[in-house]
mmCIF file of C-alpha atoms in Angstrom:
data_model
loop_
_atom_site.group_PDB
_atom_site.id
_atom_site.type_symbol
_atom_site.label_atom_id
_atom_site.label_comp_id
_atom_site.label_asym_id
_atom_site.label_seq_id
_atom_site.Cartn_x
_atom_site.Cartn_y
_atom_site.Cartn_z
ATOM 1 C CA GLN A 26 11.668 16.534 28.565
ATOM 2 C CA GLN A 27 10.059 13.953 26.347
ATOM 3 C CA GLN A 28 6.519 15.119 25.714
ATOM 4 C CA VAL A 29 5.333 11.975 23.914
ATOM 5 C CA LYS A 30 6.432 8.579 25.206
ATOM 6 C CA GLN A 31 5.992 5.585 22.925
ATOM 7 C CA SER A 32 6.204 1.874 23.643
ATOM 8 C CA PRO A 33 7.292 -0.724 22.846
ATOM 9 C CA GLN A 34 10.475 0.131 20.992
ATOM 10 C CA SER A 35 10.104 -2.971 18.852
ATOM 11 C CA LEU A 36 7.337 -5.473 18.262
ATOM 12 C CA ILE A 37 7.216 -8.833 16.513
ATOM 13 C CA VAL A 38 3.828 -10.208 15.515
ATOM 14 C CA GLN A 39 2.713 -13.200 13.514
ATOM 15 C CA LYS A 40 0.701 -12.695 10.338
ATOM 16 C CA GLY A 41 -2.949 -12.320 11.196
ATOM 17 C CA GLY A 42 -2.249 -11.173 14.744
ATOM 18 C CA ILE A 43 -3.004 -7.854 16.432
ATOM 19 C CA SER A 44 -0.276 -5.239 16.792
ATOM 20 C CA ILE A 45 -0.689 -2.725 19.617
ATOM 21 C CA ILE A 46 1.486 0.357 20.091
ATOM 22 C CA ASN A 47 0.993 2.733 22.978
ATOM 23 C CA CYS A 48 1.719 6.411 23.514
ATOM 24 C CA ALA A 49 1.401 8.746 26.455
ATOM 25 C CA TYR A 50 1.558 12.520 26.437
ATOM 26 C CA GLU A 51 1.998 15.219 29.046
ATOM 27 C CA ASN A 52 0.750 18.442 27.509
ATOM 28 C CA THR A 53 -3.013 18.688 28.025
ATOM 29 C CA ALA A 54 -3.163 21.401 25.371
ATOM 30 C CA PHE A 55 -2.438 18.848 22.643
ATOM 31 C CA ASP A 56 -5.522 18.462 20.453
ATOM 32 C CA TYR A 57 -4.343 16.481 17.446
ATOM 33 C CA PHE A 58 -2.859 12.986 17.590
ATOM 34 C CA PRO A 59 -1.641 11.416 14.331
ATOM 35 C CA TRP A 60 0.116 8.149 13.691
ATOM 36 C CA TYR A 61 2.739 7.994 10.970
ATOM 37 C CA GLN A 62 4.142 4.946 9.181
ATOM 38 C CA GLN A 63 7.697 4.991 7.867
ATOM 39 C CA PHE A 64 9.367 2.452 5.606
ATOM 40 C CA PRO A 65 13.174 2.313 5.277
ATOM 41 C CA GLY A 66 14.480 5.067 3.036
ATOM 42 C CA LYS A 67 11.128 6.833 2.929
ATOM 43 C CA GLY A 68 9.617 9.761 4.751
ATOM 44 C CA PRO A 69 6.859 9.275 7.319
ATOM 45 C CA ALA A 70 3.345 8.979 5.890
ATOM 46 C CA LEU A 71 0.153 9.752 7.781
ATOM 47 C CA LEU A 72 -1.710 6.587 8.680
ATOM 48 C CA ILE A 73 -4.588 7.759 10.854
ATOM 49 C CA ALA A 74 -5.271 10.651 13.231
ATOM 50 C CA ILE A 75 -7.669 11.475 16.046
ATOM 51 C CA ARG A 76 -8.852 14.482 18.017
ATOM 52 C CA PRO A 77 -9.710 14.266 21.740
ATOM 53 C CA ASP A 78 -13.448 14.699 21.232
ATOM 54 C CA VAL A 79 -13.766 11.021 20.269
ATOM 55 C CA SER A 80 -12.485 7.923 22.042
ATOM 56 C CA GLU A 81 -11.931 5.745 19.000
ATOM 57 C CA LYS A 82 -11.368 6.057 15.283
ATOM 58 C CA LYS A 83 -11.202 3.183 12.839
ATOM 59 C CA GLU A 84 -9.953 3.120 9.263
ATOM 60 C CA GLY A 85 -9.815 -0.333 7.733
ATOM 61 C CA ARG A 86 -7.520 -2.513 9.835
ATOM 62 C CA PHE A 87 -6.176 0.457 11.799
ATOM 63 C CA THR A 88 -7.814 1.784 14.959
ATOM 64 C CA ILE A 89 -6.810 4.564 17.336
ATOM 65 C CA SER A 90 -8.056 4.319 20.911
ATOM 66 C CA PHE A 91 -7.882 7.550 22.897
ATOM 67 C CA ASN A 92 -8.114 7.979 26.680
ATOM 68 C CA LYS A 93 -8.168 11.681 27.495
ATOM 69 C CA SER A 94 -8.218 11.290 31.281
ATOM 70 C CA ALA A 95 -5.189 9.007 31.220
ATOM 71 C CA LYS A 96 -3.483 11.083 28.528
ATOM 72 C CA GLN A 97 -2.851 7.969 26.488
ATOM 73 C CA PHE A 98 -3.607 6.792 22.985
ATOM 74 C CA SER A 99 -2.830 3.623 21.120
ATOM 75 C CA LEU A 100 -2.726 2.181 17.624
ATOM 76 C CA HIS A 101 -4.216 -1.236 16.954
ATOM 77 C CA ILE A 102 -3.450 -3.037 13.710
ATOM 78 C CA MET A 103 -5.845 -5.900 13.158
ATOM 79 C CA ASP A 104 -4.991 -8.886 10.966
ATOM 80 C CA SER A 105 -1.386 -7.717 10.734
ATOM 81 C CA GLN A 106 0.334 -8.416 7.410
ATOM 82 C CA PRO A 107 4.017 -8.667 6.433
ATOM 83 C CA GLY A 108 3.508 -5.487 4.400
ATOM 84 C CA ASP A 109 2.753 -3.671 7.660
ATOM 85 C CA SER A 110 6.364 -4.183 8.732
ATOM 86 C CA ALA A 111 7.629 -0.630 9.226
ATOM 87 C CA THR A 112 8.387 1.895 11.942
ATOM 88 C CA TYR A 113 5.375 3.602 13.465
ATOM 89 C CA PHE A 114 5.471 6.992 15.138
ATOM 90 C CA CYS A 115 2.836 8.583 17.296
ATOM 91 C CA ALA A 116 2.773 12.350 17.452
ATOM 92 C CA ALA A 117 0.864 15.186 19.057
ATOM 93 C CA SER A 118 0.378 18.876 18.442
ATOM 94 C CA GLN A 119 -1.533 21.868 19.693
ATOM 95 C CA THR A 120 -3.384 23.161 16.660
ATOM 96 C CA GLN A 121 -5.563 25.764 18.360
ATOM 97 C CA GLY A 122 -3.698 28.738 19.732
ATOM 98 C CA GLY A 123 -0.438 26.853 19.747
ATOM 99 C CA SER A 124 2.663 26.433 17.664
ATOM 100 C CA GLU A 125 1.150 23.576 15.647
ATOM 101 C CA LYS A 126 4.470 21.825 16.080
ATOM 102 C CA LEU A 127 4.260 18.047 15.801
ATOM 103 C CA VAL A 128 6.023 16.318 18.678
ATOM 104 C CA PHE A 129 6.922 12.738 17.782
ATOM 105 C CA GLY A 130 7.478 9.656 19.875
ATOM 106 C CA LYS A 131 10.666 7.676 19.385
ATOM 107 C CA GLY A 132 9.024 5.101 17.163
ATOM 108 C CA THR A 133 8.147 1.413 17.228
ATOM 109 C CA LYS A 134 9.707 -0.978 14.759
ATOM 110 C CA LEU A 135 7.046 -3.523 13.820
ATOM 111 C CA THR A 136 7.963 -6.821 12.234
ATOM 112 C CA VAL A 137 5.165 -9.071 11.004
ATOM 113 C CA ASN A 138 6.353 -12.594 10.355
ATOM 114 C CA PRO A 139 4.687 -14.558 7.545
ATOM 115 C CA GLU B 22 -0.445 15.147 -7.378
ATOM 116 C CA ALA B 23 3.321 15.094 -6.948
ATOM 117 C CA GLY B 24 4.616 14.693 -3.442
ATOM 118 C CA VAL B 25 7.256 16.662 -1.594
ATOM 119 C CA VAL B 26 10.506 16.551 -3.535
ATOM 120 C CA GLN B 27 13.890 16.665 -1.848
ATOM 121 C CA SER B 28 17.391 16.634 -3.209
ATOM 122 C CA PRO B 29 19.933 15.294 -2.943
ATOM 123 C CA ARG B 30 18.771 11.977 -1.485
ATOM 124 C CA TYR B 31 22.206 11.226 -0.080
ATOM 125 C CA LYS B 32 25.187 13.405 0.746
ATOM 126 C CA ILE B 33 28.591 12.523 2.146
ATOM 127 C CA ILE B 34 30.906 15.330 3.176
ATOM 128 C CA GLU B 35 33.972 15.931 5.295
ATOM 129 C CA LYS B 36 33.498 17.745 8.576
ATOM 130 C CA LYS B 37 33.804 21.523 8.413
ATOM 131 C CA GLN B 38 32.491 21.532 4.846
ATOM 132 C CA PRO B 39 29.243 23.303 3.931
ATOM 133 C CA VAL B 40 26.186 21.441 2.695
ATOM 134 C CA ALA B 41 22.774 22.457 1.383
ATOM 135 C CA PHE B 42 19.500 20.614 1.029
ATOM 136 C CA TRP B 43 16.643 21.570 -1.268
ATOM 137 C CA CYS B 44 12.920 21.027 -0.894
ATOM 138 C CA ASN B 45 10.002 21.565 -3.253
ATOM 139 C CA PRO B 46 6.682 21.270 -1.379
ATOM 140 C CA ILE B 47 3.380 20.057 -2.739
ATOM 141 C CA SER B 48 1.813 22.660 -4.992
ATOM 142 C CA GLY B 49 -0.500 24.961 -3.073
ATOM 143 C CA HIS B 50 0.917 24.116 0.341
ATOM 144 C CA ASN B 51 1.677 27.330 2.207
ATOM 145 C CA THR B 52 3.366 25.749 5.204
ATOM 146 C CA LEU B 53 6.778 24.133 4.938
ATOM 147 C CA TYR B 54 8.713 22.313 7.650
ATOM 148 C CA TRP B 55 12.259 21.087 8.027
ATOM 149 C CA TYR B 56 12.788 18.194 10.425
ATOM 150 C CA LEU B 57 15.868 16.398 11.675
ATOM 151 C CA GLN B 58 15.623 12.633 12.196
ATOM 152 C CA ASN B 59 18.430 10.888 14.021
ATOM 153 C CA LEU B 60 18.807 7.140 13.688
ATOM 154 C CA GLY B 61 16.176 5.335 15.718
ATOM 155 C CA GLN B 62 14.391 8.525 16.685
ATOM 156 C CA GLY B 63 11.316 10.439 15.641
ATOM 157 C CA PRO B 64 11.567 13.606 13.568
ATOM 158 C CA GLU B 65 12.290 16.842 15.412
ATOM 159 C CA LEU B 66 11.211 20.189 14.029
ATOM 160 C CA LEU B 67 13.974 22.574 12.991
ATOM 161 C CA ILE B 68 11.979 25.349 11.355
ATOM 162 C CA ARG B 69 8.477 26.089 10.074
ATOM 163 C CA TYR B 70 7.567 28.530 7.322
ATOM 164 C CA GLU B 71 4.244 30.126 6.559
ATOM 165 C CA ASN B 72 4.737 31.260 2.975
ATOM 166 C CA GLU B 73 8.135 32.989 3.041
ATOM 167 C CA GLU B 74 8.064 33.833 6.759
ATOM 168 C CA ALA B 75 9.857 31.660 9.321
ATOM 169 C CA VAL B 76 7.267 31.494 12.110
ATOM 170 C CA ASP B 77 9.038 28.948 14.317
ATOM 171 C CA ASP B 78 12.823 28.611 14.214
ATOM 172 C CA SER B 79 13.345 28.128 17.934
ATOM 173 C CA GLN B 80 14.946 24.688 17.435
ATOM 174 C CA LEU B 81 17.285 25.716 14.621
ATOM 175 C CA PRO B 82 20.952 25.919 15.718
ATOM 176 C CA LYS B 83 21.546 29.321 14.263
ATOM 177 C CA ASP B 84 25.300 29.307 14.709
ATOM 178 C CA ARG B 85 25.699 26.837 11.855
ATOM 179 C CA PHE B 86 22.266 26.258 10.345
ATOM 180 C CA SER B 87 20.344 28.610 8.088
ATOM 181 C CA ALA B 88 17.261 28.283 5.948
ATOM 182 C CA GLU B 89 15.402 30.315 3.407
ATOM 183 C CA ARG B 90 12.185 30.093 1.472
ATOM 184 C CA LEU B 91 12.330 32.727 -1.184
ATOM 185 C CA LYS B 92 9.022 33.437 -2.959
ATOM 186 C CA GLY B 93 7.259 31.140 -0.518
ATOM 187 C CA VAL B 94 7.691 27.953 -2.530
ATOM 188 C CA ASP B 95 11.014 26.073 -2.597
ATOM 189 C CA SER B 96 13.226 26.053 0.446
ATOM 190 C CA THR B 97 16.902 25.483 1.148
ATOM 191 C CA LEU B 98 18.457 24.347 4.416
ATOM 192 C CA LYS B 99 22.176 24.964 4.842
ATOM 193 C CA ILE B 100 24.767 23.800 7.336
ATOM 194 C CA GLN B 101 28.097 25.588 7.540
ATOM 195 C CA PRO B 102 30.355 24.192 8.804
ATOM 196 C CA ALA B 103 29.084 20.622 9.205
ATOM 197 C CA GLU B 104 30.038 18.622 12.287
ATOM 198 C CA LEU B 105 30.154 14.871 12.843
ATOM 199 C CA GLY B 106 27.012 15.062 14.967
ATOM 200 C CA ASP B 107 25.041 16.483 12.053
ATOM 201 C CA SER B 108 24.893 13.063 10.416
ATOM 202 C CA ALA B 109 21.174 12.339 10.185
ATOM 203 C CA VAL B 110 18.213 12.399 7.821
ATOM 204 C CA TYR B 111 16.838 15.837 7.011
ATOM 205 C CA LEU B 112 13.137 15.722 6.200
ATOM 206 C CA CYS B 113 11.024 18.345 4.524
ATOM 207 C CA ALA B 114 7.253 18.396 4.935
ATOM 208 C CA SER B 115 4.444 20.622 3.763
ATOM 209 C CA SER B 116 0.813 21.228 4.585
ATOM 210 C CA ARG B 117 -2.091 23.285 3.333
ATOM 211 C CA ARG B 118 -3.156 26.271 5.435
ATOM 212 C CA GLY B 119 -5.902 25.257 7.849
ATOM 213 C CA GLU B 120 -5.193 21.541 7.528
ATOM 214 C CA ASP B 121 -3.319 19.466 10.084
ATOM 215 C CA THR B 122 -1.885 16.752 7.853
ATOM 216 C CA GLN B 123 1.796 17.147 7.084
ATOM 217 C CA TYR B 124 3.148 15.414 4.002
ATOM 218 C CA PHE B 125 6.772 14.359 4.186
ATOM 219 C CA GLY B 126 9.379 14.045 1.503
ATOM 220 C CA PRO B 127 11.798 11.094 1.335
ATOM 221 C CA GLY B 128 14.522 13.005 3.148
ATOM 222 C CA THR B 129 18.210 13.645 2.582
ATOM 223 C CA ARG B 130 20.574 11.309 4.397
ATOM 224 C CA LEU B 131 23.665 13.259 5.430
ATOM 225 C CA THR B 132 26.873 11.559 6.460
ATOM 226 C CA VAL B 133 29.635 13.733 7.863
ATOM 227 C CA LEU B 134 33.065 12.072 7.935
#
């Protein structure tokens, strides 16, 4: 059972455009939703994270939108740059009273063309 | 601050051979994780340590995989014997107690021939 479903699998955007990656989860006990960025040959690095008590969080060009009722959250990358080309993973965990295990989506390979 | 250190970065072995991976977490991080990342997939947790105690090893295939974290700092993950299907990237991560952010190392890419 895949607890976190991520789409699309791959995404090609022109420089300056908006990249949008979507995730859906099933476990309503999840209370922490991070996005990780991974470059080839590197480990994942935390990009931005949100908790379900807010509907949006913005850090620079990166924004998480969170819809608790729909059990969905998304990453928006504004003014996408070639340096943003990487694989992005959404994840979820239950940090309160749970195993704190991060459950990852399958990833989205983003390519930003110059 | 140094990041999570893993070695080796790459390992090629014949099937049925043993292999071991080493991880040094960020200084002061009590929690250590080992993840498995198959090609084109997200990381999947194998085992989580709080100090030297394995608090979640439910996803670790115990017939061939073992791990230890002596003295609650460095950790070693072992596979014996390795199978073709074990080819993947093995990631180590660490976090500070009470904090949610996990910091990942660069991983060890294992190829089993």
